[in-house]
mmCIF file of C-alpha atoms and ligand atoms in Angstrom:
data_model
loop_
_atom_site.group_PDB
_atom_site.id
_atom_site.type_symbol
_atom_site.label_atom_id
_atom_site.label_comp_id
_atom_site.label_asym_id
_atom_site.label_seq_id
_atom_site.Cartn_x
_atom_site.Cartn_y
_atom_site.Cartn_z
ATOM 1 C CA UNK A 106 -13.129 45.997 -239.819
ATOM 2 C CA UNK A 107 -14.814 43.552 -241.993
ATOM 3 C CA UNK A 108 -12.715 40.796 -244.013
ATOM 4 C CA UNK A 109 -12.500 41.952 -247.566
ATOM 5 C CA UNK A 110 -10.887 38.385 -249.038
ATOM 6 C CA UNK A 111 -8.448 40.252 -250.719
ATOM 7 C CA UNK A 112 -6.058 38.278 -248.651
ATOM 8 C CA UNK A 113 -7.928 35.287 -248.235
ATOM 9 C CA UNK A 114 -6.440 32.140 -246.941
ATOM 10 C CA UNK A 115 -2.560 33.725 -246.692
ATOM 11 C CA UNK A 116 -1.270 32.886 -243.865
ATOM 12 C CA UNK A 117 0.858 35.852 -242.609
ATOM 13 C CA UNK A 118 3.933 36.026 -239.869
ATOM 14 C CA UNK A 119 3.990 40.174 -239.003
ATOM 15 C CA UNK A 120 6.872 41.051 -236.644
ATOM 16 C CA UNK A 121 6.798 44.216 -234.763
ATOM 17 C CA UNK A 122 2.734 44.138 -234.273
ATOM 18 C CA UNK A 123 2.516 45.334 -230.988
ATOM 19 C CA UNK A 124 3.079 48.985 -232.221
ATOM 20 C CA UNK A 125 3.524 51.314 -235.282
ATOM 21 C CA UNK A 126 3.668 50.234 -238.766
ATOM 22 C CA UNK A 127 3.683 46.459 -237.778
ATOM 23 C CA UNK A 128 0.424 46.899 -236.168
ATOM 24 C CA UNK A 129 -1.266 48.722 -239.022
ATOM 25 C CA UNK A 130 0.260 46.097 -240.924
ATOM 26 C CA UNK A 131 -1.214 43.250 -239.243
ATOM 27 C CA UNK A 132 -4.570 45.499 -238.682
ATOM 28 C CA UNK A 133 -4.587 45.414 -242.355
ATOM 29 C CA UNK A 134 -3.825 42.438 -243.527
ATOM 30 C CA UNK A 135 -6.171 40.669 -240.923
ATOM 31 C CA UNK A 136 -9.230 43.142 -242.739
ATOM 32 C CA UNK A 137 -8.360 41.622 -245.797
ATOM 33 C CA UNK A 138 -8.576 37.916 -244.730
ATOM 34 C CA UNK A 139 -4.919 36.668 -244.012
ATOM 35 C CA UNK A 140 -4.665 34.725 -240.973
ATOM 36 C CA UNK A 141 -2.008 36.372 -238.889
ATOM 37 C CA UNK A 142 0.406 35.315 -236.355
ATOM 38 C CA UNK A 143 2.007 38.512 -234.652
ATOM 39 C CA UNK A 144 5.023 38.660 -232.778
ATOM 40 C CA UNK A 145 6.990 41.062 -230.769
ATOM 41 C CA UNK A 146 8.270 41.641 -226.967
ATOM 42 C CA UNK A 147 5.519 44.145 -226.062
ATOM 43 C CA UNK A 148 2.931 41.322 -224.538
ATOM 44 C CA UNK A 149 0.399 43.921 -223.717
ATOM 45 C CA UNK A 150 0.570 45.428 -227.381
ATOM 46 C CA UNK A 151 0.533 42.084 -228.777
ATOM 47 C CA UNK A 152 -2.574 40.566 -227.034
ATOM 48 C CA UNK A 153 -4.294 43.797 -227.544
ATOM 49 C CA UNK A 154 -3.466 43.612 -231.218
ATOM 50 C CA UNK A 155 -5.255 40.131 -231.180
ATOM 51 C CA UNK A 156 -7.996 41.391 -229.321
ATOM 52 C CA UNK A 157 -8.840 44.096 -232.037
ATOM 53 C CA UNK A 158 -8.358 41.855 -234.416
ATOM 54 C CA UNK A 159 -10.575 39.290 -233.330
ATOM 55 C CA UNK A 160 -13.340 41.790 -232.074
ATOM 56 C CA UNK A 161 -13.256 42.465 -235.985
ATOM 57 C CA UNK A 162 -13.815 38.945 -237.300
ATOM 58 C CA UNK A 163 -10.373 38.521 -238.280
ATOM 59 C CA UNK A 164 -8.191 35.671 -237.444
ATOM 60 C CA UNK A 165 -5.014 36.522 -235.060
ATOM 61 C CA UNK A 166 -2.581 34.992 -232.532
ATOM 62 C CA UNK A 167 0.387 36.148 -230.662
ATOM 63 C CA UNK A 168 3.407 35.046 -229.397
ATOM 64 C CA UNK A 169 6.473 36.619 -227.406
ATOM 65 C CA UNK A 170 9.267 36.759 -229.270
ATOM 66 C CA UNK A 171 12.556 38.673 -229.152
ATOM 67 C CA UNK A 172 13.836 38.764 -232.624
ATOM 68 C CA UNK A 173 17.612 38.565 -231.198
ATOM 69 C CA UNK A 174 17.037 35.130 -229.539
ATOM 70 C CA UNK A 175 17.689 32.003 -231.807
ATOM 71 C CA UNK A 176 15.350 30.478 -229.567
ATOM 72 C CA UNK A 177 12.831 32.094 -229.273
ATOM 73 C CA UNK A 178 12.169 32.997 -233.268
ATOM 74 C CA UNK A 179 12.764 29.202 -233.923
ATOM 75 C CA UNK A 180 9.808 27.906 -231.282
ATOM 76 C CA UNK A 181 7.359 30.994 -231.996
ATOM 77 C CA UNK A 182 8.120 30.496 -235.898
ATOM 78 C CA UNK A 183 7.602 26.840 -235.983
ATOM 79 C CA UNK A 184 4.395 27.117 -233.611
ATOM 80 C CA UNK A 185 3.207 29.271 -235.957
ATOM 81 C CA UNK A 186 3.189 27.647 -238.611
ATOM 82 C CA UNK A 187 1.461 24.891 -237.350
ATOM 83 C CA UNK A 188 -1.234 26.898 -236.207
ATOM 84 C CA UNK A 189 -1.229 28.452 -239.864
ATOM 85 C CA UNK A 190 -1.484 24.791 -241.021
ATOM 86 C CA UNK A 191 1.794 23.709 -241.740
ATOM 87 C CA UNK A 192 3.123 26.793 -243.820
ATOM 88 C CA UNK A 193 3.776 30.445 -244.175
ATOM 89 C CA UNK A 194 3.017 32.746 -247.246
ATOM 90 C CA UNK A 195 4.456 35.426 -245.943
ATOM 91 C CA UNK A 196 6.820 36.775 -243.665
ATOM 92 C CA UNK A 197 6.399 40.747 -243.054
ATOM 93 C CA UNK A 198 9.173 41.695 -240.404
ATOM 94 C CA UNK A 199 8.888 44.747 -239.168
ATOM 95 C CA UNK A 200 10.299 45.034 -235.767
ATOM 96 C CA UNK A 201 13.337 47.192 -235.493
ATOM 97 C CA UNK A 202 14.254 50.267 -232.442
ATOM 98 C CA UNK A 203 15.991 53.313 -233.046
ATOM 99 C CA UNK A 204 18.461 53.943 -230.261
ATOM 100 C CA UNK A 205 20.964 56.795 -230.035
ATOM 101 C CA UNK A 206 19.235 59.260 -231.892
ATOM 102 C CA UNK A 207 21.473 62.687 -231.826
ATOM 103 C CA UNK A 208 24.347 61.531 -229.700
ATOM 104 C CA UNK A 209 27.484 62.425 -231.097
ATOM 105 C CA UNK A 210 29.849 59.896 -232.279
ATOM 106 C CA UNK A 211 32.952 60.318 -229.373
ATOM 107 C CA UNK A 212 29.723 59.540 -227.307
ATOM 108 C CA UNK A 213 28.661 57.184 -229.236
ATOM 109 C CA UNK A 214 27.712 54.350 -226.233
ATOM 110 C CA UNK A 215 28.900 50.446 -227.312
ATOM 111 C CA UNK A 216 25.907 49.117 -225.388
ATOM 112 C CA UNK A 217 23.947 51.107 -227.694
ATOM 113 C CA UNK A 218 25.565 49.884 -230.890
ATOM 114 C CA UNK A 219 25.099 46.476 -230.004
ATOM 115 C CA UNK A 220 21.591 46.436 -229.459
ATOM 116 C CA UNK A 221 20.382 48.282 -232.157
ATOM 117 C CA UNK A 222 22.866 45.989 -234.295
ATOM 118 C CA UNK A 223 21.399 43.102 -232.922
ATOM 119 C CA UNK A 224 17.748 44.159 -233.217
ATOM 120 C CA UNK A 225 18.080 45.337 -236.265
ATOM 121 C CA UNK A 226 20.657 43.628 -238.434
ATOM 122 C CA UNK A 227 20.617 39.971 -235.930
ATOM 123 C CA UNK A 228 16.963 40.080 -235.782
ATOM 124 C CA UNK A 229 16.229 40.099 -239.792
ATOM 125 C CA UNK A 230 18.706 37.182 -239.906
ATOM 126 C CA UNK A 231 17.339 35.257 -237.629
ATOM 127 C CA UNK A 232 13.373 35.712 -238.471
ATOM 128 C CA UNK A 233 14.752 35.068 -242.213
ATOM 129 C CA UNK A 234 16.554 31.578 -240.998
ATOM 130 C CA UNK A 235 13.757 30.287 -239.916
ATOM 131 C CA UNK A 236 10.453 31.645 -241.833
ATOM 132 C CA UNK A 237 12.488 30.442 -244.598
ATOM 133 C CA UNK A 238 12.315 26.649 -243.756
ATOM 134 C CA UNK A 239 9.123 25.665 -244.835
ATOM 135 C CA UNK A 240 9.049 28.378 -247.937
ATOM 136 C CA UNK A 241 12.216 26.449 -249.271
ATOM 137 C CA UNK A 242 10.298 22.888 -248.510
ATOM 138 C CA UNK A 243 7.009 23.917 -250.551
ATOM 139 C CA UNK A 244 8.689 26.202 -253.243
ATOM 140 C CA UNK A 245 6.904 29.249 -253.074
ATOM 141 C CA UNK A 246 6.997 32.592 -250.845
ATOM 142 C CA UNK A 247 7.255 35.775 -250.225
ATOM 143 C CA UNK A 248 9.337 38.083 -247.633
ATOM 144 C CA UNK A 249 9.145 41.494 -246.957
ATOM 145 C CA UNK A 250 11.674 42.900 -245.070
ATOM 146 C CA UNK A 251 11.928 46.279 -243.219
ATOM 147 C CA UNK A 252 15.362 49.001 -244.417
ATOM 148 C CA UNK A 253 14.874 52.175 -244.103
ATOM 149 C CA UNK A 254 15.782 55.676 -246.398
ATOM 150 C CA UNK A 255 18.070 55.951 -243.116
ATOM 151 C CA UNK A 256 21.544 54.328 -244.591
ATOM 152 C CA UNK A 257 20.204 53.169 -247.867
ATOM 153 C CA UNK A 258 19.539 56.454 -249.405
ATOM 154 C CA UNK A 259 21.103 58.633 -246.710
ATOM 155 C CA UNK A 260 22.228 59.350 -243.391
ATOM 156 C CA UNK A 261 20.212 59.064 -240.377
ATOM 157 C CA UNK A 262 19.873 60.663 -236.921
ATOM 158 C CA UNK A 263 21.777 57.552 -235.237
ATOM 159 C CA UNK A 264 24.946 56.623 -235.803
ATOM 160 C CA UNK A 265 23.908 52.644 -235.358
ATOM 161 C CA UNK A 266 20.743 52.981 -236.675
ATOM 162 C CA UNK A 267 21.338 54.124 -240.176
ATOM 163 C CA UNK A 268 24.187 51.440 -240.308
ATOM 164 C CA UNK A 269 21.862 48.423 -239.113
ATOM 165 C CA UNK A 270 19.354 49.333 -241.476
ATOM 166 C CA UNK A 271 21.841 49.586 -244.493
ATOM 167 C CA UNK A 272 22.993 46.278 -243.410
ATOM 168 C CA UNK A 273 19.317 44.932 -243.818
ATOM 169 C CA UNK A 274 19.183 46.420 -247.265
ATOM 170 C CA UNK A 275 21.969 44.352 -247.650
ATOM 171 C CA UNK A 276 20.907 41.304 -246.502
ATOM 172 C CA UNK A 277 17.254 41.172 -248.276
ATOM 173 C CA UNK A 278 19.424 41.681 -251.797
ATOM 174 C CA UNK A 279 21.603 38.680 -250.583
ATOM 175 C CA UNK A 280 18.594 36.908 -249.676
ATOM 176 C CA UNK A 281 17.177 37.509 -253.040
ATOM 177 C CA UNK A 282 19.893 36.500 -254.927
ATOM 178 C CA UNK A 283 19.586 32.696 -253.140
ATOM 179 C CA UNK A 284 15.861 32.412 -252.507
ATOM 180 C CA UNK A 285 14.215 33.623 -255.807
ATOM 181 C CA UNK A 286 15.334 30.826 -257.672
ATOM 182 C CA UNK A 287 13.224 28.631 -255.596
ATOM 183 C CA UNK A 288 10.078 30.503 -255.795
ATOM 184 C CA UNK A 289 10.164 32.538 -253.211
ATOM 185 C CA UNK A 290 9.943 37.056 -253.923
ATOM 186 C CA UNK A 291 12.014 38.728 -251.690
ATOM 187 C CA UNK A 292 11.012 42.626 -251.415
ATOM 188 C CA UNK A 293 12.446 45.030 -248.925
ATOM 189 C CA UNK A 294 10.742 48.796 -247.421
ATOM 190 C CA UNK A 295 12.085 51.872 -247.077
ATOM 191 C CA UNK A 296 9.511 53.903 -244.884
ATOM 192 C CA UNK A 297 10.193 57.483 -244.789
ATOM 193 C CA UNK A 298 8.949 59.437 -242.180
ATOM 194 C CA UNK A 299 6.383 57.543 -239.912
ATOM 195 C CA UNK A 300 4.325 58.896 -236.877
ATOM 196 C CA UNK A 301 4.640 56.307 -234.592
ATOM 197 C CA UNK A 302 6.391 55.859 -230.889
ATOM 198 C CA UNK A 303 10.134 55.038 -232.490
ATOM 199 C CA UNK A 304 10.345 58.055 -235.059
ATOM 200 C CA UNK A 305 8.652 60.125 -232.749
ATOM 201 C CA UNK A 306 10.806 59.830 -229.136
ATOM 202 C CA UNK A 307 13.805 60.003 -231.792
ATOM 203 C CA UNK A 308 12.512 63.538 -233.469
ATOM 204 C CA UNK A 309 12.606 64.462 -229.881
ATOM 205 C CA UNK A 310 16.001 63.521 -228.827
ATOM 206 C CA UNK A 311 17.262 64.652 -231.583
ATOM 207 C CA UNK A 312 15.884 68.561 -230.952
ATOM 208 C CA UNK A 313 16.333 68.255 -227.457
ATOM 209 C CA UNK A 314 20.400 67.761 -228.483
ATOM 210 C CA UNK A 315 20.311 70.732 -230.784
ATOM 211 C CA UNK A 316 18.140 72.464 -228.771
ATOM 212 C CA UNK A 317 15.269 73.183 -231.188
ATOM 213 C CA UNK A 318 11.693 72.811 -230.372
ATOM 214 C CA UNK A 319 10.448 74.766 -233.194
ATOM 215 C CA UNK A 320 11.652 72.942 -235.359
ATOM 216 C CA UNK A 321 10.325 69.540 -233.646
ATOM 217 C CA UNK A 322 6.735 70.631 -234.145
ATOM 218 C CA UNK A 323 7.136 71.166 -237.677
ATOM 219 C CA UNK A 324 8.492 67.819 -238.482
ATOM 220 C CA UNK A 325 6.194 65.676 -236.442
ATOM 221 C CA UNK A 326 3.361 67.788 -238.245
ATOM 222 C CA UNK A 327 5.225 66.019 -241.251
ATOM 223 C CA UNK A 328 5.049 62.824 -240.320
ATOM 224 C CA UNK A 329 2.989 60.110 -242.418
ATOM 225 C CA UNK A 330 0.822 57.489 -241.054
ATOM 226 C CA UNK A 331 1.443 54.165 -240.659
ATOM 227 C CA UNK A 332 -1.746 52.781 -242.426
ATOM 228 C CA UNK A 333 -0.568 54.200 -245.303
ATOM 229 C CA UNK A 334 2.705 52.372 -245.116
ATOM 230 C CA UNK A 335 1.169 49.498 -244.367
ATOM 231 C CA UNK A 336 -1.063 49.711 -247.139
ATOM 232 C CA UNK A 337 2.153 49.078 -249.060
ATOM 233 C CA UNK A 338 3.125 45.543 -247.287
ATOM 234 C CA UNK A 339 0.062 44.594 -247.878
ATOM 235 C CA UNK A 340 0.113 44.885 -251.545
ATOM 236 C CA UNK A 341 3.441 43.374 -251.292
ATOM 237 C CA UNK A 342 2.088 40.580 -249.385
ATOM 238 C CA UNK A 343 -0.690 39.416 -252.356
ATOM 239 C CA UNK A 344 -0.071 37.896 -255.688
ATOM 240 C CA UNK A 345 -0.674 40.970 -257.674
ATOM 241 C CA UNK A 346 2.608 42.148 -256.447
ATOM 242 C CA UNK A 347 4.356 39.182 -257.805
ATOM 243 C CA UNK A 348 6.529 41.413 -260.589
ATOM 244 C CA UNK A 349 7.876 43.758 -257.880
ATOM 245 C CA UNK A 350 11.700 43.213 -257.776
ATOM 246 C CA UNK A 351 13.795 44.427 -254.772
ATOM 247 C CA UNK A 352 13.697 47.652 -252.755
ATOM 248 C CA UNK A 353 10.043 50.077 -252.501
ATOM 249 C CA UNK A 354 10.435 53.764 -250.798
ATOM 250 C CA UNK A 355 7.507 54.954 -249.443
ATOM 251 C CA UNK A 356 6.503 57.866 -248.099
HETATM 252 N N1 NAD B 472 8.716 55.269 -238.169
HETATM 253 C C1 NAD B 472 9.530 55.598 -239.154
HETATM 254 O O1 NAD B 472 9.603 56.759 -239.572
HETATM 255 C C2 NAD B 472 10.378 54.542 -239.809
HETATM 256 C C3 NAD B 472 11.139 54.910 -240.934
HETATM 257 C C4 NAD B 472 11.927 53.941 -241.556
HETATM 258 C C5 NAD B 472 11.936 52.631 -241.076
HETATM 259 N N2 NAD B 472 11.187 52.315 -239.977
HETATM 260 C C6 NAD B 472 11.240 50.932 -239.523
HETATM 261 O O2 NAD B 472 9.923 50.421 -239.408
HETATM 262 C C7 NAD B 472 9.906 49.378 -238.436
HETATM 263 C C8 NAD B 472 8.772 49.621 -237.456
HETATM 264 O O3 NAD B 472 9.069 50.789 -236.712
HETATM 265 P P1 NAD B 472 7.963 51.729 -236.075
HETATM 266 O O4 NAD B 472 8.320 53.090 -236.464
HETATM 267 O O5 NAD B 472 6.610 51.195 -236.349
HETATM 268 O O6 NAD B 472 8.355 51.594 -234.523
HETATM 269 P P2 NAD B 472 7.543 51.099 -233.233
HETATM 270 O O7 NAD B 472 8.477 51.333 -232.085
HETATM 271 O O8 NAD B 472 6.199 51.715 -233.178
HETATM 272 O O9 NAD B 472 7.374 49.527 -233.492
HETATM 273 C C9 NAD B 472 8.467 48.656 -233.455
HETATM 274 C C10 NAD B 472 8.031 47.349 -232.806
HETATM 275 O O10 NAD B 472 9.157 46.462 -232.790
HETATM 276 C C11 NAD B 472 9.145 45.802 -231.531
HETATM 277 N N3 NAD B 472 10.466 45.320 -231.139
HETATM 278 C C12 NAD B 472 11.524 46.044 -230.674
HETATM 279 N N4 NAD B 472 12.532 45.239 -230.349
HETATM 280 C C13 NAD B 472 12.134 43.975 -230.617
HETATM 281 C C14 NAD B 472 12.733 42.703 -230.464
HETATM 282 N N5 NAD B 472 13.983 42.557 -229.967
HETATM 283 N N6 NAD B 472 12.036 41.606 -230.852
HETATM 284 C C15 NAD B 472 10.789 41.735 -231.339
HETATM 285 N N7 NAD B 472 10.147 42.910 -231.480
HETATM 286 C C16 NAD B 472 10.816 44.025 -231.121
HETATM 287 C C17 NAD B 472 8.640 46.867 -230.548
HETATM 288 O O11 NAD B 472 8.176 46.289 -229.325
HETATM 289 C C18 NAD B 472 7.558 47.530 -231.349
HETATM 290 O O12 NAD B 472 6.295 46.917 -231.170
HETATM 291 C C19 NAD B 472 11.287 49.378 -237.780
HETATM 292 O O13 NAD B 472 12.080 48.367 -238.370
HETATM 293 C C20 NAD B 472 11.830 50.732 -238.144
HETATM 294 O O14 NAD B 472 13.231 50.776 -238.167
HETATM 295 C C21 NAD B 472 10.413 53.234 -239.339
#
């Protein structure tokens, strides 16, 4: 990976890099000169992604941070942007789990509703809150956040999942409505169907509850990659997407 300046001098918050789309995000965006400050709970993902990054020429640094913890996304969001120099172009938040995958609704576990609630719909609040802050103080930004086609455009394998990521649908058009008036694009994804570790161990719950296998190795053979989705945040994330309005499906 060589820096290709098409991204030159953003400076870039991904979260969710340790793994799947985030990380080809933040592969991606690194390549084409952002600097990038990754976060997510999986430490050994996230100092790898550095590493890789780095080992490329590109500028990266991580820090822990659980998305459901006011604390924590306040203190890695305002040490990142000082390292980025005082502001953030971009916020690309990614991070999201898919729990409960194919478990029927009178089974439907609590515990699992409320962390995939929290993770999902909590989290995008709380990254939002506070990668806000300095976009609001200099006028001008852009934030991607991650919906899915699960609960926006249909159902989904899990019963919490589909709802937490209808919710975030729902909260990027609410953020819209109050931050575009100050300069600041709000855009939201809809991946489709991904091969990484999330859709994948859900594929598989999901035909180990109906019992099919044959039909599990047809749909991971379906399954797109995530630097192609990510090649889709990272138009988002540059200036030339600046007339994009609202919700993009991809693939
Ligand atoms: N893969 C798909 O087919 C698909 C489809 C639609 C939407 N999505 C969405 O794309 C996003 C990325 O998913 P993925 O498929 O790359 O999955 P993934 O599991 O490969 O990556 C998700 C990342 O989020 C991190 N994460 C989980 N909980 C966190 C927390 N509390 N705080 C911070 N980070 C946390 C994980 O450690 C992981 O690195 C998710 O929001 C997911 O819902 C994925």
């Amino acid at each position: 990976m060589s820096t290709d300046g098409r991204l030159a001098d953003k400076r870039i918050i991904v979260t969710g890099a340790a793994s799947g789309i985030g990380r080809a995000v933040a592969i991606k965006v690194a390549a084409r000169g952002a600097s990038v400050a990754a976060m997510d709970v999986d430490d050994t993902g996230g100092q790898s992604l550095v590493e890789e990054i780095s080992a490329n020429g590109g500028n990266a640094r991580y820090w822990h941070t659980d998305v459901t913890s006011e604390a924590e996304v306040q203190s890695s969001v305002e040490a990142a942007t000082e390292w980025l120099g005082g502001g953030i172009d971009v916020l690309l938040h990614v991070a999201g789990v898919l729990f409960g995958a194919g478990v029927d609704i009178r089974e439907y576990p609590v515990e699992t509703w409320d962390s995939v609630i929290d993770i999902n719909l909590k989290g995008s609040y709380l990254v939002a809150k506070y990668a806000s802050r300095p976009m609001l103080r200099d006028s001008k930004g852009v934030i991607v956040m991650t919906a899915s086609g699960a609960g926006v455009l249909g159902g989904s394998s899990s019963y919490a999942y589909g709802s937490s990521k209808g919710a975030a649908h729902g909260f990027s058009m609410v953020l819209d409505l109050h931050l575009t008036e100050h300069g600041i694009r709000v855009n939201d994804v809809l991946p489709g169907n991904v091969n990484t570790p999330l859709k994948v161990a859900a594929e598989r719950q999901v035909a180990a509850a109906k019992g099919d296998e044959e039909g599990l190795g047809e749909m991971l053979d379906s399954l797109v990659t995530p630097e192609g989705v990510a090649e889709v945040y990272a138009f988002l994330a540059s200036d030339e997407a600046n007339y994009i309005r609202g919700s993009v499906r991809t693939r």
